[in-house]
């Protein structure tokens, strides 16, 4: 996935996927936060379907991270400020 296409996807996310989804219940499913008992060892992070939610110094962030050998991708957004950051890297930490 290119930085450009990931940017379009993330903008859609910040707009409640209005470009991609036409059913509000679909958005509710995507943003559902699983009960914290299932991962209680991580106190400041919550997880949903493909998204994780984090309270970072009083800022509520939502995002997704992933990697395959040789690349790492991270997306984080502050929905209240309508601000998102995407970081794409090449290389592994050794």
JSON list of C-alpha atoms in Angstrom, two decimals, residues 16-78:
[
{"chain": "A", "resi": 16, "resn": "UNK", "atom": "CA", "xyz": [-16.37, 7.85, 9.99]},
{"chain": "A", "resi": 17, "resn": "UNK", "atom": "CA", "xyz": [-15.67, 5.92, 6.79]},
{"chain": "A", "resi": 18, "resn": "UNK", "atom": "CA", "xyz": [-18.47, 7.89, 5.10]},
{"chain": "A", "resi": 19, "resn": "UNK", "atom": "CA", "xyz": [-16.79, 7.29, 1.74]},
{"chain": "A", "resi": 20, "resn": "UNK", "atom": "CA", "xyz": [-16.54, 3.53, 2.24]},
{"chain": "A", "resi": 21, "resn": "UNK", "atom": "CA", "xyz": [-19.51, 2.61, 4.44]},
{"chain": "A", "resi": 22, "resn": "UNK", "atom": "CA", "xyz": [-23.16, 3.40, 3.95]},
{"chain": "A", "resi": 23, "resn": "UNK", "atom": "CA", "xyz": [-24.45, 1.67, 7.07]},
{"chain": "A", "resi": 24, "resn": "UNK", "atom": "CA", "xyz": [-23.91, 3.20, 10.51]},
{"chain": "A", "resi": 25, "resn": "UNK", "atom": "CA", "xyz": [-24.02, -0.23, 12.17]},
{"chain": "A", "resi": 26, "resn": "UNK", "atom": "CA", "xyz": [-20.91, -1.20, 10.17]},
{"chain": "A", "resi": 27, "resn": "UNK", "atom": "CA", "xyz": [-19.04, 1.73, 11.71]},
{"chain": "A", "resi": 28, "resn": "UNK", "atom": "CA", "xyz": [-20.21, 0.71, 15.18]},
{"chain": "A", "resi": 29, "resn": "UNK", "atom": "CA", "xyz": [-18.77, -2.77, 14.61]},
{"chain": "A", "resi": 30, "resn": "UNK", "atom": "CA", "xyz": [-15.44, -1.37, 13.43]},
{"chain": "A", "resi": 31, "resn": "UNK", "atom": "CA", "xyz": [-15.12, 0.93, 16.45]},
{"chain": "A", "resi": 32, "resn": "UNK", "atom": "CA", "xyz": [-16.35, -1.58, 19.07]},
{"chain": "A", "resi": 33, "resn": "UNK", "atom": "CA", "xyz": [-13.88, -1.72, 21.98]},
{"chain": "A", "resi": 34, "resn": "UNK", "atom": "CA", "xyz": [-13.42, -5.17, 23.46]},
{"chain": "A", "resi": 35, "resn": "UNK", "atom": "CA", "xyz": [-13.82, -5.62, 27.25]},
{"chain": "A", "resi": 36, "resn": "UNK", "atom": "CA", "xyz": [-10.59, -4.80, 29.06]},
{"chain": "A", "resi": 37, "resn": "UNK", "atom": "CA", "xyz": [-10.53, -8.06, 31.05]},
{"chain": "A", "resi": 38, "resn": "UNK", "atom": "CA", "xyz": [-9.14, -9.84, 27.99]},
{"chain": "A", "resi": 39, "resn": "UNK", "atom": "CA", "xyz": [-5.92, -7.78, 28.04]},
{"chain": "A", "resi": 40, "resn": "UNK", "atom": "CA", "xyz": [-5.74, -6.28, 31.54]},
{"chain": "A", "resi": 41, "resn": "UNK", "atom": "CA", "xyz": [-1.93, -6.26, 31.55]},
{"chain": "A", "resi": 42, "resn": "UNK", "atom": "CA", "xyz": [-1.97, -3.21, 29.22]},
{"chain": "A", "resi": 43, "resn": "UNK", "atom": "CA", "xyz": [-3.70, -0.52, 31.28]},
{"chain": "A", "resi": 44, "resn": "UNK", "atom": "CA", "xyz": [-3.58, 2.50, 28.96]},
{"chain": "A", "resi": 45, "resn": "UNK", "atom": "CA", "xyz": [-4.45, 0.73, 25.68]},
{"chain": "A", "resi": 46, "resn": "UNK", "atom": "CA", "xyz": [-7.76, -0.66, 24.42]},
{"chain": "A", "resi": 47, "resn": "UNK", "atom": "CA", "xyz": [-8.37, -2.75, 21.32]},
{"chain": "A", "resi": 48, "resn": "UNK", "atom": "CA", "xyz": [-11.13, -2.94, 18.73]},
{"chain": "A", "resi": 49, "resn": "UNK", "atom": "CA", "xyz": [-11.48, -4.56, 15.34]},
{"chain": "A", "resi": 50, "resn": "UNK", "atom": "CA", "xyz": [-8.14, -3.69, 13.66]},
{"chain": "A", "resi": 51, "resn": "UNK", "atom": "CA", "xyz": [-7.87, -0.47, 15.72]},
{"chain": "A", "resi": 52, "resn": "UNK", "atom": "CA", "xyz": [-6.22, 0.20, 19.06]},
{"chain": "A", "resi": 53, "resn": "UNK", "atom": "CA", "xyz": [-7.13, 3.04, 21.38]},
{"chain": "A", "resi": 54, "resn": "UNK", "atom": "CA", "xyz": [-4.59, 4.72, 23.64]},
{"chain": "A", "resi": 55, "resn": "UNK", "atom": "CA", "xyz": [-4.61, 7.48, 26.21]},
{"chain": "A", "resi": 56, "resn": "UNK", "atom": "CA", "xyz": [-1.27, 9.17, 25.61]},
{"chain": "A", "resi": 57, "resn": "UNK", "atom": "CA", "xyz": [-0.57, 11.96, 28.09]},
{"chain": "A", "resi": 58, "resn": "UNK", "atom": "CA", "xyz": [-4.26, 12.88, 28.22]},
{"chain": "A", "resi": 59, "resn": "UNK", "atom": "CA", "xyz": [-4.71, 12.69, 24.45]},
{"chain": "A", "resi": 60, "resn": "UNK", "atom": "CA", "xyz": [-7.11, 10.04, 23.19]},
{"chain": "A", "resi": 61, "resn": "UNK", "atom": "CA", "xyz": [-5.55, 8.39, 20.14]},
{"chain": "A", "resi": 62, "resn": "UNK", "atom": "CA", "xyz": [-6.81, 5.69, 17.80]},
{"chain": "A", "resi": 63, "resn": "UNK", "atom": "CA", "xyz": [-4.63, 3.86, 15.33]},
{"chain": "A", "resi": 64, "resn": "UNK", "atom": "CA", "xyz": [-3.21, 0.73, 13.81]},
{"chain": "A", "resi": 65, "resn": "UNK", "atom": "CA", "xyz": [0.30, -0.63, 13.52]},
{"chain": "A", "resi": 66, "resn": "UNK", "atom": "CA", "xyz": [1.71, -3.50, 11.55]},
{"chain": "A", "resi": 67, "resn": "UNK", "atom": "CA", "xyz": [4.88, -4.91, 10.10]},
{"chain": "A", "resi": 68, "resn": "UNK", "atom": "CA", "xyz": [6.28, -7.54, 7.82]},
{"chain": "A", "resi": 69, "resn": "UNK", "atom": "CA", "xyz": [9.99, -8.32, 7.47]},
{"chain": "A", "resi": 70, "resn": "UNK", "atom": "CA", "xyz": [11.62, -5.17, 6.15]},
{"chain": "A", "resi": 71, "resn": "UNK", "atom": "CA", "xyz": [8.78, -2.69, 6.71]},
{"chain": "A", "resi": 72, "resn": "UNK", "atom": "CA", "xyz": [6.76, -1.16, 9.53]},
{"chain": "A", "resi": 73, "resn": "UNK", "atom": "CA", "xyz": [3.63, 0.98, 9.30]},
{"chain": "A", "resi": 74, "resn": "UNK", "atom": "CA", "xyz": [1.99, 3.06, 12.03]},
{"chain": "A", "resi": 75, "resn": "UNK", "atom": "CA", "xyz": [-1.12, 5.26, 11.86]},
{"chain": "A", "resi": 76, "resn": "UNK", "atom": "CA", "xyz": [-2.40, 7.28, 14.81]},
{"chain": "A", "resi": 77, "resn": "UNK", "atom": "CA", "xyz": [-5.15, 9.89, 14.97]},
{"chain": "A", "resi": 78, "resn": "UNK", "atom": "CA", "xyz": [-6.61, 12.33, 17.42]}
]
